Amino acid sequence: MNTSAALQIAAKVAQLTELCTTFQAKFGRRFAFTPESPAEAYELHRAICDIQADIAELLDPESLHNPMKKASEWWRWQNTMDMATAGELAQEINHLIASCAYAEASPCEDGTYHAISAAQEAIAGMLHPDVRERVLVR
C-alpha cells in the first residue's frame, strides 16, 4: 500500500458516501427490501456494493483475510451501508493516507508499518463480508 493507492481508495470512499447518502435520503436508514421495493433502491444498493468491491480490490489481500472489527457490523441490522458508516470509513481512509505518507517520507529499515496494515484491516472490516468474500474469490 502506498499514498497513491490510498488516494484512489479515498476517491472511491467519496463516491460511496454520495451513494449511501442518496440511498438514506430516499429510502431511510433501515430500509428493508421486499419484492415490491422500487427498482431505484435495488440499483443504488447494487452500486453501493460495487463501490465496496472496488475499495476491497485496492486493499492488500491480507487485510481482507483479517478484517478488524473496529466499527459496528452494520449488515447485521440493515441491508445497505448508511451515512454514519461511510463517515467512519472516510475517517479511516484519512488515517491510511497519513500512515502511507509518513512511511514514504520516513522509511523504516524493515519496511513494516503496522499503522498501514491496521488501517487497511479497519477499512476491510467496514465492508460487507459478502463483498470481501467476492473479491477474495476473484
mmCIF file of N, CA and C in Angstrom:
data_model
loop_
_atom_site.group_PDB
_atom_site.id
_atom_site.type_symbol
_atom_site.label_atom_id
_atom_site.label_comp_id
_atom_site.label_asym_id
_atom_site.label_seq_id
_atom_site.Cartn_x
_atom_site.Cartn_y
_atom_site.Cartn_z
ATOM 1 N N MET A 1 0.859 -1.179 0.000
ATOM 2 C CA MET A 1 0.000 0.000 0.000
ATOM 3 C C MET A 1 0.896 1.230 0.000
ATOM 4 N N ASN A 2 0.516 2.201 -0.805
ATOM 5 C CA ASN A 2 1.242 3.469 -0.841
ATOM 6 C C ASN A 2 0.232 4.618 -0.883
ATOM 7 N N THR A 3 0.759 5.835 -0.821
ATOM 8 C CA THR A 3 -0.116 7.006 -0.772
ATOM 9 C C THR A 3 -0.995 7.105 -2.009
ATOM 10 N N SER A 4 -0.443 6.793 -3.165
ATOM 11 C CA SER A 4 -1.218 6.870 -4.406
ATOM 12 C C SER A 4 -2.429 5.928 -4.360
ATOM 13 N N ALA A 5 -2.205 4.700 -3.918
ATOM 14 C CA ALA A 5 -3.312 3.736 -3.809
ATOM 15 C C ALA A 5 -4.313 4.182 -2.745
ATOM 16 N N ALA A 6 -3.812 4.729 -1.636
ATOM 17 C CA ALA A 6 -4.707 5.217 -0.578
ATOM 18 C C ALA A 6 -5.583 6.355 -1.091
ATOM 19 N N LEU A 7 -5.015 7.218 -1.929
ATOM 20 C CA LEU A 7 -5.803 8.314 -2.506
ATOM 21 C C LEU A 7 -6.863 7.784 -3.473
ATOM 22 N N GLN A 8 -6.554 6.698 -4.181
ATOM 23 C CA GLN A 8 -7.559 6.068 -5.047
ATOM 24 C C GLN A 8 -8.714 5.526 -4.201
ATOM 25 N N ILE A 9 -8.372 4.922 -3.069
ATOM 26 C CA ILE A 9 -9.411 4.422 -2.169
ATOM 27 C C ILE A 9 -10.248 5.582 -1.650
ATOM 28 N N ALA A 10 -9.596 6.698 -1.330
ATOM 29 C CA ALA A 10 -10.319 7.876 -0.828
ATOM 30 C C ALA A 10 -11.348 8.361 -1.845
ATOM 31 N N ALA A 11 -10.987 8.338 -3.118
ATOM 32 C CA ALA A 11 -11.934 8.755 -4.160
ATOM 33 C C ALA A 11 -13.134 7.806 -4.199
ATOM 34 N N LYS A 12 -12.880 6.518 -4.031
ATOM 35 C CA LYS A 12 -13.975 5.533 -4.003
ATOM 36 C C LYS A 12 -14.851 5.728 -2.761
ATOM 37 N N VAL A 13 -14.226 6.048 -1.630
ATOM 38 C CA VAL A 13 -14.988 6.287 -0.400
ATOM 39 C C VAL A 13 -15.875 7.516 -0.567
ATOM 40 N N ALA A 14 -15.383 8.528 -1.270
ATOM 41 C CA ALA A 14 -16.209 9.718 -1.532
ATOM 42 C C ALA A 14 -17.428 9.342 -2.376
ATOM 43 N N GLN A 15 -17.232 8.502 -3.389
ATOM 44 C CA GLN A 15 -18.357 8.034 -4.204
ATOM 45 C C GLN A 15 -19.331 7.219 -3.350
ATOM 46 N N LEU A 16 -18.776 6.368 -2.496
ATOM 47 C CA LEU A 16 -19.608 5.547 -1.617
ATOM 48 C C LEU A 16 -20.433 6.419 -0.676
ATOM 49 N N THR A 17 -19.821 7.459 -0.141
ATOM 50 C CA THR A 17 -20.532 8.383 0.749
ATOM 51 C C THR A 17 -21.702 9.029 0.027
ATOM 52 N N GLU A 18 -21.475 9.446 -1.211
ATOM 53 C CA GLU A 18 -22.556 10.048 -2.003
ATOM 54 C C GLU A 18 -23.700 9.055 -2.204
ATOM 55 N N LEU A 19 -23.367 7.822 -2.579
ATOM 56 C CA LEU A 19 -24.400 6.814 -2.822
ATOM 57 C C LEU A 19 -25.160 6.456 -1.545
ATOM 58 N N CYS A 20 -24.436 6.283 -0.439
ATOM 59 C CA CYS A 20 -25.092 5.956 0.836
ATOM 60 C C CYS A 20 -26.013 7.080 1.291
ATOM 61 N N THR A 21 -25.567 8.309 1.106
ATOM 62 C CA THR A 21 -26.381 9.463 1.489
ATOM 63 C C THR A 21 -27.633 9.543 0.630
ATOM 64 N N THR A 22 -27.481 9.324 -0.663
ATOM 65 C CA THR A 22 -28.624 9.340 -1.575
ATOM 66 C C THR A 22 -29.618 8.246 -1.199
ATOM 67 N N PHE A 23 -29.101 7.034 -0.949
ATOM 68 C CA PHE A 23 -29.974 5.924 -0.569
ATOM 69 C C PHE A 23 -30.735 6.252 0.710
ATOM 70 N N GLN A 24 -30.011 6.725 1.727
ATOM 71 C CA GLN A 24 -30.648 7.014 3.009
ATOM 72 C C GLN A 24 -31.664 8.143 2.892
ATOM 73 N N ALA A 25 -31.363 9.155 2.092
ATOM 74 C CA ALA A 25 -32.299 10.276 1.918
ATOM 75 C C ALA A 25 -33.584 9.819 1.227
ATOM 76 N N LYS A 26 -33.454 8.904 0.280
ATOM 77 C CA LYS A 26 -34.628 8.464 -0.481
ATOM 78 C C LYS A 26 -35.420 7.357 0.203
ATOM 79 N N PHE A 27 -34.713 6.448 0.888
ATOM 80 C CA PHE A 27 -35.382 5.240 1.374
ATOM 81 C C PHE A 27 -35.287 5.021 2.884
ATOM 82 N N GLY A 28 -34.541 5.835 3.581
ATOM 83 C CA GLY A 28 -34.409 5.690 5.029
ATOM 84 C C GLY A 28 -33.207 4.846 5.412
ATOM 85 N N ARG A 29 -32.841 4.955 6.667
ATOM 86 C CA ARG A 29 -31.627 4.304 7.152
ATOM 87 C C ARG A 29 -31.752 2.787 7.214
ATOM 88 N N ARG A 30 -32.861 2.294 7.664
ATOM 89 C CA ARG A 30 -33.012 0.845 7.835
ATOM 90 C C ARG A 30 -34.054 0.278 6.876
ATOM 91 N N PHE A 31 -33.960 0.687 5.633
ATOM 92 C CA PHE A 31 -34.861 0.229 4.582
ATOM 93 C C PHE A 31 -34.764 -1.292 4.456
ATOM 94 N N ALA A 32 -35.905 -1.954 4.396
ATOM 95 C CA ALA A 32 -35.953 -3.406 4.219
ATOM 96 C C ALA A 32 -36.439 -3.712 2.805
ATOM 97 N N PHE A 33 -35.646 -4.447 2.070
ATOM 98 C CA PHE A 33 -36.017 -4.799 0.702
ATOM 99 C C PHE A 33 -37.130 -5.833 0.694
ATOM 100 N N THR A 34 -38.064 -5.641 -0.228
ATOM 101 C CA THR A 34 -39.146 -6.588 -0.481
ATOM 102 C C THR A 34 -39.256 -6.719 -2.000
ATOM 103 N N PRO A 35 -40.013 -7.701 -2.478
ATOM 104 C CA PRO A 35 -40.201 -7.799 -3.927
ATOM 105 C C PRO A 35 -40.841 -6.547 -4.532
ATOM 106 N N GLU A 36 -41.561 -5.785 -3.703
ATOM 107 C CA GLU A 36 -42.223 -4.574 -4.196
ATOM 108 C C GLU A 36 -41.346 -3.322 -4.075
ATOM 109 N N SER A 37 -40.132 -3.468 -3.596
ATOM 110 C CA SER A 37 -39.246 -2.303 -3.443
ATOM 111 C C SER A 37 -38.982 -1.666 -4.799
ATOM 112 N N PRO A 38 -38.826 -0.350 -4.822
ATOM 113 C CA PRO A 38 -38.577 0.343 -6.088
ATOM 114 C C PRO A 38 -37.274 -0.125 -6.742
ATOM 115 N N ALA A 39 -37.285 -0.143 -8.051
ATOM 116 C CA ALA A 39 -36.089 -0.537 -8.804
ATOM 117 C C ALA A 39 -34.901 0.348 -8.443
ATOM 118 N N GLU A 40 -35.163 1.628 -8.193
ATOM 119 C CA GLU A 40 -34.073 2.544 -7.854
ATOM 120 C C GLU A 40 -33.364 2.120 -6.563
ATOM 121 N N ALA A 41 -34.107 1.575 -5.612
ATOM 122 C CA ALA A 41 -33.488 1.109 -4.366
ATOM 123 C C ALA A 41 -32.521 -0.035 -4.657
ATOM 124 N N TYR A 42 -32.945 -0.965 -5.500
ATOM 125 C CA TYR A 42 -32.073 -2.078 -5.870
ATOM 126 C C TYR A 42 -30.851 -1.585 -6.641
ATOM 127 N N GLU A 43 -31.046 -0.631 -7.539
ATOM 128 C CA GLU A 43 -29.931 -0.095 -8.328
ATOM 129 C C GLU A 43 -28.906 0.605 -7.438
ATOM 130 N N LEU A 44 -29.391 1.424 -6.511
ATOM 131 C CA LEU A 44 -28.475 2.110 -5.591
ATOM 132 C C LEU A 44 -27.751 1.106 -4.697
ATOM 133 N N HIS A 45 -28.477 0.116 -4.203
ATOM 134 C CA HIS A 45 -27.865 -0.913 -3.357
ATOM 135 C C HIS A 45 -26.754 -1.640 -4.118
ATOM 136 N N ARG A 46 -27.030 -1.991 -5.352
ATOM 137 C CA ARG A 46 -26.037 -2.677 -6.184
ATOM 138 C C ARG A 46 -24.812 -1.784 -6.400
ATOM 139 N N ALA A 47 -25.047 -0.497 -6.656
ATOM 140 C CA ALA A 47 -23.940 0.449 -6.856
ATOM 141 C C ALA A 47 -23.107 0.584 -5.578
ATOM 142 N N ILE A 48 -23.765 0.597 -4.428
ATOM 143 C CA ILE A 48 -23.059 0.674 -3.145
ATOM 144 C C ILE A 48 -22.190 -0.567 -2.944
ATOM 145 N N CYS A 49 -22.719 -1.729 -3.267
ATOM 146 C CA CYS A 49 -21.939 -2.968 -3.158
ATOM 147 C C CYS A 49 -20.771 -2.973 -4.140
ATOM 148 N N ASP A 50 -21.004 -2.488 -5.351
ATOM 149 C CA ASP A 50 -19.939 -2.447 -6.358
ATOM 150 C C ASP A 50 -18.795 -1.531 -5.935
ATOM 151 N N ILE A 51 -19.116 -0.379 -5.351
ATOM 152 C CA ILE A 51 -18.068 0.541 -4.884
ATOM 153 C C ILE A 51 -17.302 -0.091 -3.721
ATOM 154 N N GLN A 52 -18.016 -0.799 -2.839
ATOM 155 C CA GLN A 52 -17.316 -1.504 -1.759
ATOM 156 C C GLN A 52 -16.340 -2.527 -2.338
ATOM 157 N N ALA A 53 -16.746 -3.214 -3.403
ATOM 158 C CA ALA A 53 -15.853 -4.183 -4.047
ATOM 159 C C ALA A 53 -14.640 -3.480 -4.655
ATOM 160 N N ASP A 54 -14.861 -2.326 -5.264
ATOM 161 C CA ASP A 54 -13.737 -1.553 -5.812
ATOM 162 C C ASP A 54 -12.743 -1.200 -4.708
ATOM 163 N N ILE A 55 -13.258 -0.800 -3.556
ATOM 164 C CA ILE A 55 -12.397 -0.461 -2.416
ATOM 165 C C ILE A 55 -11.636 -1.705 -1.958
ATOM 166 N N ALA A 56 -12.341 -2.820 -1.823
ATOM 167 C CA ALA A 56 -11.709 -4.066 -1.377
ATOM 168 C C ALA A 56 -10.585 -4.491 -2.317
ATOM 169 N N GLU A 57 -10.790 -4.309 -3.615
ATOM 170 C CA GLU A 57 -9.767 -4.694 -4.592
ATOM 171 C C GLU A 57 -8.501 -3.853 -4.474
ATOM 172 N N LEU A 58 -8.620 -2.637 -3.953
ATOM 173 C CA LEU A 58 -7.459 -1.764 -3.797
ATOM 174 C C LEU A 58 -6.690 -2.031 -2.503
ATOM 175 N N LEU A 59 -7.293 -2.750 -1.574
ATOM 176 C CA LEU A 59 -6.619 -3.086 -0.318
ATOM 177 C C LEU A 59 -5.676 -4.265 -0.525
ATOM 178 N N ASP A 60 -4.663 -4.370 0.334
ATOM 179 C CA ASP A 60 -3.807 -5.547 0.306
ATOM 180 C C ASP A 60 -4.657 -6.763 0.686
ATOM 181 N N PRO A 61 -4.493 -7.891 -0.018
ATOM 182 C CA PRO A 61 -5.330 -9.074 0.244
ATOM 183 C C PRO A 61 -5.314 -9.540 1.703
ATOM 184 N N GLU A 62 -4.179 -9.364 2.393
ATOM 185 C CA GLU A 62 -4.095 -9.799 3.788
ATOM 186 C C GLU A 62 -5.152 -9.115 4.655
ATOM 187 N N SER A 63 -5.453 -7.859 4.327
ATOM 188 C CA SER A 63 -6.438 -7.126 5.133
ATOM 189 C C SER A 63 -7.841 -7.702 4.946
ATOM 190 N N LEU A 64 -8.118 -8.255 3.774
ATOM 191 C CA LEU A 64 -9.428 -8.874 3.537
ATOM 192 C C LEU A 64 -9.549 -10.197 4.284
ATOM 193 N N HIS A 65 -8.413 -10.868 4.477
ATOM 194 C CA HIS A 65 -8.407 -12.118 5.243
ATOM 195 C C HIS A 65 -8.493 -11.863 6.744
ATOM 196 N N ASN A 66 -8.053 -10.664 7.172
ATOM 197 C CA ASN A 66 -8.005 -10.327 8.598
ATOM 198 C C ASN A 66 -8.703 -9.005 8.885
ATOM 199 N N PRO A 67 -9.992 -8.886 8.553
ATOM 200 C CA PRO A 67 -10.668 -7.603 8.787
ATOM 201 C C PRO A 67 -10.790 -7.307 10.279
ATOM 202 N N MET A 68 -10.567 -6.049 10.623
ATOM 203 C CA MET A 68 -10.669 -5.623 12.018
ATOM 204 C C MET A 68 -12.118 -5.252 12.327
ATOM 205 N N LYS A 69 -12.600 -5.692 13.447
ATOM 206 C CA LYS A 69 -13.959 -5.356 13.868
ATOM 207 C C LYS A 69 -13.917 -4.095 14.729
ATOM 208 N N LYS A 70 -13.441 -3.013 14.134
ATOM 209 C CA LYS A 70 -13.322 -1.737 14.835
ATOM 210 C C LYS A 70 -14.665 -1.013 14.879
ATOM 211 N N ALA A 71 -15.419 -1.125 13.818
ATOM 212 C CA ALA A 71 -16.721 -0.457 13.710
ATOM 213 C C ALA A 71 -17.836 -1.490 13.887
ATOM 214 N N SER A 72 -19.046 -1.010 13.989
ATOM 215 C CA SER A 72 -20.185 -1.914 14.138
ATOM 216 C C SER A 72 -20.405 -2.708 12.853
ATOM 217 N N GLU A 73 -20.939 -3.885 13.002
ATOM 218 C CA GLU A 73 -21.251 -4.738 11.855
ATOM 219 C C GLU A 73 -22.642 -4.365 11.350
ATOM 220 N N TRP A 74 -22.695 -3.303 10.580
ATOM 221 C CA TRP A 74 -23.954 -2.699 10.132
ATOM 222 C C TRP A 74 -24.837 -3.681 9.369
ATOM 223 N N TRP A 75 -24.269 -4.640 8.685
ATOM 224 C CA TRP A 75 -25.030 -5.583 7.854
ATOM 225 C C TRP A 75 -25.897 -6.513 8.696
ATOM 226 N N ARG A 76 -25.680 -6.548 9.997
ATOM 227 C CA ARG A 76 -26.500 -7.406 10.861
ATOM 228 C C ARG A 76 -27.909 -6.852 11.058
ATOM 229 N N TRP A 77 -28.099 -5.546 10.876
ATOM 230 C CA TRP A 77 -29.433 -4.962 11.098
ATOM 231 C C TRP A 77 -29.939 -4.101 9.955
ATOM 232 N N GLN A 78 -29.165 -3.944 8.900
ATOM 233 C CA GLN A 78 -29.657 -3.198 7.739
ATOM 234 C C GLN A 78 -29.018 -3.766 6.479
ATOM 235 N N ASN A 79 -29.707 -3.580 5.355
ATOM 236 C CA ASN A 79 -29.244 -4.145 4.094
ATOM 237 C C ASN A 79 -28.156 -3.321 3.425
ATOM 238 N N THR A 80 -28.159 -2.028 3.654
ATOM 239 C CA THR A 80 -27.274 -1.126 2.928
ATOM 240 C C THR A 80 -26.492 -0.258 3.904
ATOM 241 N N MET A 81 -25.219 -0.039 3.595
ATOM 242 C CA MET A 81 -24.379 0.826 4.425
ATOM 243 C C MET A 81 -25.023 2.203 4.547
ATOM 244 N N ASP A 82 -24.963 2.794 5.738
ATOM 245 C CA ASP A 82 -25.571 4.108 5.951
ATOM 246 C C ASP A 82 -24.514 5.215 5.968
ATOM 247 N N MET A 83 -25.000 6.448 6.105
ATOM 248 C CA MET A 83 -24.116 7.622 6.082
ATOM 249 C C MET A 83 -23.099 7.593 7.222
ATOM 250 N N ALA A 84 -23.515 7.149 8.389
ATOM 251 C CA ALA A 84 -22.611 7.128 9.539
ATOM 252 C C ALA A 84 -21.429 6.195 9.293
ATOM 253 N N THR A 85 -21.702 5.020 8.747
ATOM 254 C CA THR A 85 -20.629 4.073 8.459
ATOM 255 C C THR A 85 -19.725 4.607 7.361
ATOM 256 N N ALA A 86 -20.307 5.225 6.348
ATOM 257 C CA ALA A 86 -19.492 5.834 5.291
ATOM 258 C C ALA A 86 -18.588 6.917 5.875
ATOM 259 N N GLY A 87 -19.093 7.659 6.851
ATOM 260 C CA GLY A 87 -18.284 8.676 7.517
ATOM 261 C C GLY A 87 -17.128 8.066 8.298
ATOM 262 N N GLU A 88 -17.381 6.961 8.994
ATOM 263 C CA GLU A 88 -16.315 6.254 9.713
ATOM 264 C C GLU A 88 -15.267 5.732 8.737
ATOM 265 N N LEU A 89 -15.730 5.255 7.601
ATOM 266 C CA LEU A 89 -14.822 4.766 6.569
ATOM 267 C C LEU A 89 -13.936 5.901 6.055
ATOM 268 N N ALA A 90 -14.519 7.076 5.876
ATOM 269 C CA ALA A 90 -13.749 8.241 5.424
ATOM 270 C C ALA A 90 -12.677 8.613 6.449
ATOM 271 N N GLN A 91 -13.005 8.540 7.729
ATOM 272 C CA GLN A 91 -12.004 8.826 8.763
ATOM 273 C C GLN A 91 -10.860 7.824 8.706
ATOM 274 N N GLU A 92 -11.196 6.572 8.503
ATOM 275 C CA GLU A 92 -10.156 5.538 8.465
ATOM 276 C C GLU A 92 -9.279 5.673 7.223
ATOM 277 N N ILE A 93 -9.860 6.078 6.100
ATOM 278 C CA ILE A 93 -9.036 6.269 4.904
ATOM 279 C C ILE A 93 -8.085 7.446 5.105
ATOM 280 N N ASN A 94 -8.525 8.467 5.831
ATOM 281 C CA ASN A 94 -7.612 9.575 6.142
ATOM 282 C C ASN A 94 -6.437 9.084 6.982
ATOM 283 N N HIS A 95 -6.703 8.179 7.909
ATOM 284 C CA HIS A 95 -5.631 7.575 8.705
ATOM 285 C C HIS A 95 -4.684 6.784 7.803
ATOM 286 N N LEU A 96 -5.236 6.050 6.840
ATOM 287 C CA LEU A 96 -4.407 5.279 5.915
ATOM 288 C C LEU A 96 -3.533 6.201 5.064
ATOM 289 N N ILE A 97 -4.107 7.273 4.544
ATOM 290 C CA ILE A 97 -3.333 8.230 3.740
ATOM 291 C C ILE A 97 -2.184 8.798 4.570
ATOM 292 N N ALA A 98 -2.487 9.221 5.794
ATOM 293 C CA ALA A 98 -1.452 9.790 6.666
ATOM 294 C C ALA A 98 -0.362 8.765 6.968
ATOM 295 N N SER A 99 -0.752 7.534 7.229
ATOM 296 C CA SER A 99 0.226 6.486 7.536
ATOM 297 C C SER A 99 1.122 6.195 6.339
ATOM 298 N N CYS A 100 0.533 6.144 5.150
ATOM 299 C CA CYS A 100 1.319 5.904 3.936
ATOM 300 C C CYS A 100 2.269 7.065 3.659
ATOM 301 N N ALA A 101 1.777 8.280 3.797
ATOM 302 C CA ALA A 101 2.622 9.455 3.560
ATOM 303 C C ALA A 101 3.791 9.480 4.543
ATOM 304 N N TYR A 102 3.523 9.155 5.793
ATOM 305 C CA TYR A 102 4.584 9.125 6.802
ATOM 306 C C TYR A 102 5.619 8.061 6.442
ATOM 307 N N ALA A 103 5.143 6.871 6.071
ATOM 308 C CA ALA A 103 6.052 5.778 5.727
ATOM 309 C C ALA A 103 6.920 6.125 4.525
ATOM 310 N N GLU A 104 6.352 6.821 3.559
ATOM 311 C CA GLU A 104 7.118 7.201 2.374
ATOM 312 C C GLU A 104 8.123 8.310 2.687
ATOM 313 N N ALA A 105 7.767 9.201 3.602
ATOM 314 C CA ALA A 105 8.657 10.310 3.950
ATOM 315 C C ALA A 105 9.755 9.887 4.923
ATOM 316 N N SER A 106 9.473 8.876 5.723
ATOM 317 C CA SER A 106 10.424 8.446 6.746
ATOM 318 C C SER A 106 10.450 6.919 6.802
ATOM 319 N N PRO A 107 11.059 6.291 5.785
ATOM 320 C CA PRO A 107 11.038 4.826 5.712
ATOM 321 C C PRO A 107 11.788 4.173 6.884
ATOM 322 N N CYS A 108 11.252 3.071 7.356
ATOM 323 C CA CYS A 108 11.952 2.308 8.391
ATOM 324 C C CYS A 108 12.768 1.212 7.713
ATOM 325 N N GLU A 109 13.712 0.654 8.455
ATOM 326 C CA GLU A 109 14.650 -0.302 7.868
ATOM 327 C C GLU A 109 13.988 -1.570 7.351
ATOM 328 N N ASP A 110 13.047 -2.108 8.094
ATOM 329 C CA ASP A 110 12.451 -3.381 7.658
ATOM 330 C C ASP A 110 11.226 -3.202 6.766
ATOM 331 N N GLY A 111 10.784 -1.960 6.559
ATOM 332 C CA GLY A 111 9.657 -1.698 5.667
ATOM 333 C C GLY A 111 8.306 -2.101 6.220
ATOM 334 N N THR A 112 8.230 -2.422 7.510
ATOM 335 C CA THR A 112 6.980 -2.840 8.135
ATOM 336 C C THR A 112 6.328 -1.655 8.832
ATOM 337 N N TYR A 113 5.115 -1.373 8.458
ATOM 338 C CA TYR A 113 4.368 -0.271 9.055
ATOM 339 C C TYR A 113 3.038 -0.811 9.552
ATOM 340 N N HIS A 114 2.971 -1.025 10.847
ATOM 341 C CA HIS A 114 1.765 -1.612 11.428
ATOM 342 C C HIS A 114 0.554 -0.694 11.289
ATOM 343 N N ALA A 115 0.779 0.613 11.271
ATOM 344 C CA ALA A 115 -0.343 1.552 11.130
ATOM 345 C C ALA A 115 -1.027 1.384 9.777
ATOM 346 N N ILE A 116 -0.248 1.106 8.737
ATOM 347 C CA ILE A 116 -0.821 0.897 7.399
ATOM 348 C C ILE A 116 -1.654 -0.381 7.385
ATOM 349 N N SER A 117 -1.104 -1.445 7.946
ATOM 350 C CA SER A 117 -1.847 -2.715 7.998
ATOM 351 C C SER A 117 -3.115 -2.571 8.825
ATOM 352 N N ALA A 118 -3.002 -1.916 9.978
ATOM 353 C CA ALA A 118 -4.171 -1.750 10.851
ATOM 354 C C ALA A 118 -5.256 -0.922 10.178
ATOM 355 N N ALA A 119 -4.871 0.138 9.484
ATOM 356 C CA ALA A 119 -5.863 0.973 8.797
ATOM 357 C C ALA A 119 -6.563 0.181 7.700
ATOM 358 N N GLN A 120 -5.803 -0.604 6.941
ATOM 359 C CA GLN A 120 -6.415 -1.414 5.886
ATOM 360 C C GLN A 120 -7.362 -2.459 6.476
ATOM 361 N N GLU A 121 -6.969 -3.072 7.580
ATOM 362 C CA GLU A 121 -7.828 -4.071 8.218
ATOM 363 C C GLU A 121 -9.101 -3.432 8.768
ATOM 364 N N ALA A 122 -8.988 -2.207 9.278
ATOM 365 C CA ALA A 122 -10.177 -1.493 9.765
ATOM 366 C C ALA A 122 -11.112 -1.162 8.610
ATOM 367 N N ILE A 123 -10.553 -0.733 7.487
ATOM 368 C CA ILE A 123 -11.364 -0.443 6.298
ATOM 369 C C ILE A 123 -12.051 -1.724 5.821
ATOM 370 N N ALA A 124 -11.292 -2.806 5.733
ATOM 371 C CA ALA A 124 -11.867 -4.088 5.303
ATOM 372 C C ALA A 124 -13.005 -4.513 6.228
ATOM 373 N N GLY A 125 -12.851 -4.265 7.528
ATOM 374 C CA GLY A 125 -13.870 -4.647 8.495
ATOM 375 C C GLY A 125 -15.170 -3.876 8.366
ATOM 376 N N MET A 126 -15.130 -2.721 7.700
ATOM 377 C CA MET A 126 -16.342 -1.922 7.498
ATOM 378 C C MET A 126 -17.077 -2.301 6.218
ATOM 379 N N LEU A 127 -16.439 -3.081 5.363
ATOM 380 C CA LEU A 127 -17.067 -3.509 4.114
ATOM 381 C C LEU A 127 -17.914 -4.749 4.376
ATOM 382 N N HIS A 128 -18.988 -4.890 3.618
ATOM 383 C CA HIS A 128 -19.878 -6.047 3.791
ATOM 384 C C HIS A 128 -19.070 -7.332 3.590
ATOM 385 N N PRO A 129 -19.236 -8.328 4.472
ATOM 386 C CA PRO A 129 -18.462 -9.560 4.347
ATOM 387 C C PRO A 129 -18.680 -10.290 3.025
ATOM 388 N N ASP A 130 -19.878 -10.220 2.458
ATOM 389 C CA ASP A 130 -20.114 -10.855 1.159
ATOM 390 C C ASP A 130 -19.280 -10.194 0.068
ATOM 391 N N VAL A 131 -19.117 -8.888 0.162
ATOM 392 C CA VAL A 131 -18.301 -8.158 -0.812
ATOM 393 C C VAL A 131 -16.838 -8.565 -0.663
ATOM 394 N N ARG A 132 -16.362 -8.624 0.581
ATOM 395 C CA ARG A 132 -14.970 -9.053 0.816
ATOM 396 C C ARG A 132 -14.741 -10.442 0.244
ATOM 397 N N GLU A 133 -15.669 -11.341 0.509
ATOM 398 C CA GLU A 133 -15.537 -12.722 0.038
ATOM 399 C C GLU A 133 -15.528 -12.784 -1.487
ATOM 400 N N ARG A 134 -16.409 -12.013 -2.111
ATOM 401 C CA ARG A 134 -16.482 -11.989 -3.579
ATOM 402 C C ARG A 134 -15.152 -11.538 -4.173
ATOM 403 N N VAL A 135 -14.522 -10.549 -3.565
ATOM 404 C CA VAL A 135 -13.240 -10.043 -4.063
ATOM 405 C C VAL A 135 -12.136 -11.070 -3.831
ATOM 406 N N LEU A 136 -12.156 -11.747 -2.702
ATOM 407 C CA LEU A 136 -11.131 -12.755 -2.417
ATOM 408 C C LEU A 136 -11.201 -13.930 -3.385
ATOM 409 N N VAL A 137 -12.399 -14.260 -3.840
ATOM 410 C CA VAL A 137 -12.581 -15.398 -4.744
ATOM 411 C C VAL A 137 -12.062 -15.092 -6.148
ATOM 412 N N ARG A 138 -12.074 -13.810 -6.518
ATOM 413 C CA ARG A 138 -11.639 -13.426 -7.875
ATOM 414 C C ARG A 138 -10.215 -13.770 -8.141
#
